[in-house]
Amino acid sequence: MIKKRIIIILTMIQLGILALAGRLVQLQLVSTESFHGVNLIEASVAQRTEQLVIDNGRGMFVARNGEPLTYEYIPTLVLFPFLKKMDWPIDQIATIVSIRKETIKRQLETAKGPIILHDGQQPIQLQPWQMERINDLCIPGVIAVHKQYELKQKYAQHVIGLLGENEKLLKERYGDRKLSQKTKIGVSGLQSSFDEFLIPDGETKLLYHVDARGEPLFGMDVKYTEQANPFYPITVQTTIDRTLQQRVEQIVAQHGMQKGAVVLLDVKTNDVLALASAPAIDERDPYKDGAMENKALLPQVPGSVFKVVVAAAALEHGLIHGQTFNCDQKINGEPEEKKRGMRTFEDSFAISCNRTFGELGKQLIAIDKNVFETYAQKLGLLPRVGWEGDVYHFPSFRPLHEEKKGNIWGDERDKHIPLAVAQTSIGQKDVRVSPLAVANMMATIARGGEAKQVRIVQKMMYKDGTTFFAFDEKRLTMDSLRKETVDELQQLLQLVVTHPEGTGRSFQSLPYAVAGKSGTAQTGKNDVVNKWFAGYFPADRPKYALVVVQLETTSSAAVTNSIFADIVHATYELEQKGRYQE
């Protein structure tokens, strides 16, 4: 009996030892990188290492002139906590950085890890000569470095996009590639589009190993580690003008536009200089009120802005000469509240007479059922307008991957229904185009009829500044309007502002002459409308194409024209100061 008990006890002990051994094998060999969601190797190294990350290793975005849009690098002084237990030339350092040594001591006393020396609330910013003198002293634990900081001022958040930790998405994108589960990846905007190029290959950091008491394990040597590949991380140079972007965002906020978009293009290059979407993103709750949506890239009801397409088609089909239109009537023949009498085509465009374009639309559809699609594409309005092309192993790469296609017809049978045709002709019914596409249409006309793809990125650069890939200017279509048609469209767009009854006459006093087209689109919600103004300036030598749309507002509350006018003023002022360079 006793022997049997001994055998049972020994067996249980052996089983316990085997279970413990199995657990150790699992921890040490099998699940080292994923044990209940924890990377044991990382955790073990972190436990015995004091470190300061200098650069997270992810590529960055810069503006067209090189100013940072995501991170900046500040020359700072790093101090390691073991300094408080040793005698070191603190007086020399205090003299070089022009700060009292008591301040340095006080910050070291409370340090539990490597610290950046601060003066008040801000890190001390060193001059090149200060960095050189400090590092020449070769004091263990005292190192001058350029440390990466996230910009406090956010620029073009909807364009640049956000980063986030998403283990599932990380695995979907990168499979078995060895990346920390805490690696941040792009979840929207350019951060998402360029994620493959920007994903970090490793951090740049200062570190030293410690024992259980926090004492240096291998002497006072501080190691500097960085990515093994000297060409990375990549920098993405956008087309954004940082100063213009900041002013546009300030103007949108000042006028309290709750939902809408602004797009400002360089007419010559078709580059995005500024792009804003409202509401702004609150990083604490980015999905609140649909703020993550970039309204500039999503199709919206354009209203009378679409009349530009009908006008172009009517001009090229010779329907204008000799016709006058009864602007006392609506498109369905009912009386208009505001009597405007019989009008010419030119007058009708300036005052935005719906009856005129309803009639022209029906005449055009009778000639060609696809006439609207044809001319919308010639004008650079459809289907998508953002840059697209092959980038290494990415076929049809689209930096603005969130841009959606526009649309004119919801049902092909509507082309045979006169009222549906008339409604479509004035940008209602199922017509949907993005503010980016409307800006592209205005730039196409301003440029003389050449439709280009819209660029948001100029190039990607290696760490040493050499070009990794250039996003060259590209035609959107080779099918263009006649020069005579473009000339007449330019005159019509100017007439909207110069005509005494023109819908854009409030812009006559601006420092630049403006050409453009207004739009008030019914959204199907009582008096709720989309309020547009799309145009370019200066009208006689176009440099900028600008679109402002306020979504889901009322005509009386709309701030569209005020925002448009203020952006024109801001652009003029910056040019006078020589800020914006062609």
Short mmCIF file of C-alpha atoms in Angstrom, two decimals, residues 7 32 89 106 138 159 173 191 196 218 259 278 281 287 301 318 330 349 370 444 511 514 529 568:
data_model
loop_
_atom_site.label_atom_id
_atom_site.label_comp_id
_atom_site.label_asym_id
_atom_site.label_seq_id
_atom_site.Cartn_x
_atom_site.Cartn_y
_atom_site.Cartn_z
CA ILE A 7 4.61 5.36 -6.98
CA THR A 32 8.39 33.80 -27.60
CA PRO A 89 31.67 67.85 -15.58
CA ARG A 106 16.94 68.83 -10.35
CA CYS A 138 32.69 62.28 -24.75
CA VAL A 159 -4.71 64.45 -46.63
CA ARG A 173 -0.80 43.72 -45.00
CA GLN A 191 -0.36 57.37 -44.38
CA GLU A 196 4.33 49.91 -47.53
CA PHE A 218 28.29 46.73 -18.74
CA LYS A 259 -19.48 70.19 -43.13
CA ALA A 278 -14.88 69.80 -42.41
CA ILE A 281 -10.48 65.44 -37.07
CA TYR A 287 -14.80 58.96 -36.15
CA VAL A 301 -24.66 66.89 -55.57
CA GLY A 318 -23.61 74.87 -82.24
CA LYS A 330 -38.92 76.48 -64.23
CA PHE A 349 -25.16 81.35 -67.59
CA ASN A 370 -23.89 59.97 -73.95
CA THR A 444 -8.67 72.39 -67.08
CA PRO A 511 -7.65 91.88 -55.29
CA VAL A 514 -12.17 85.88 -60.39
CA VAL A 529 -28.69 72.53 -49.88
CA VAL A 568 -8.37 84.74 -52.54
#
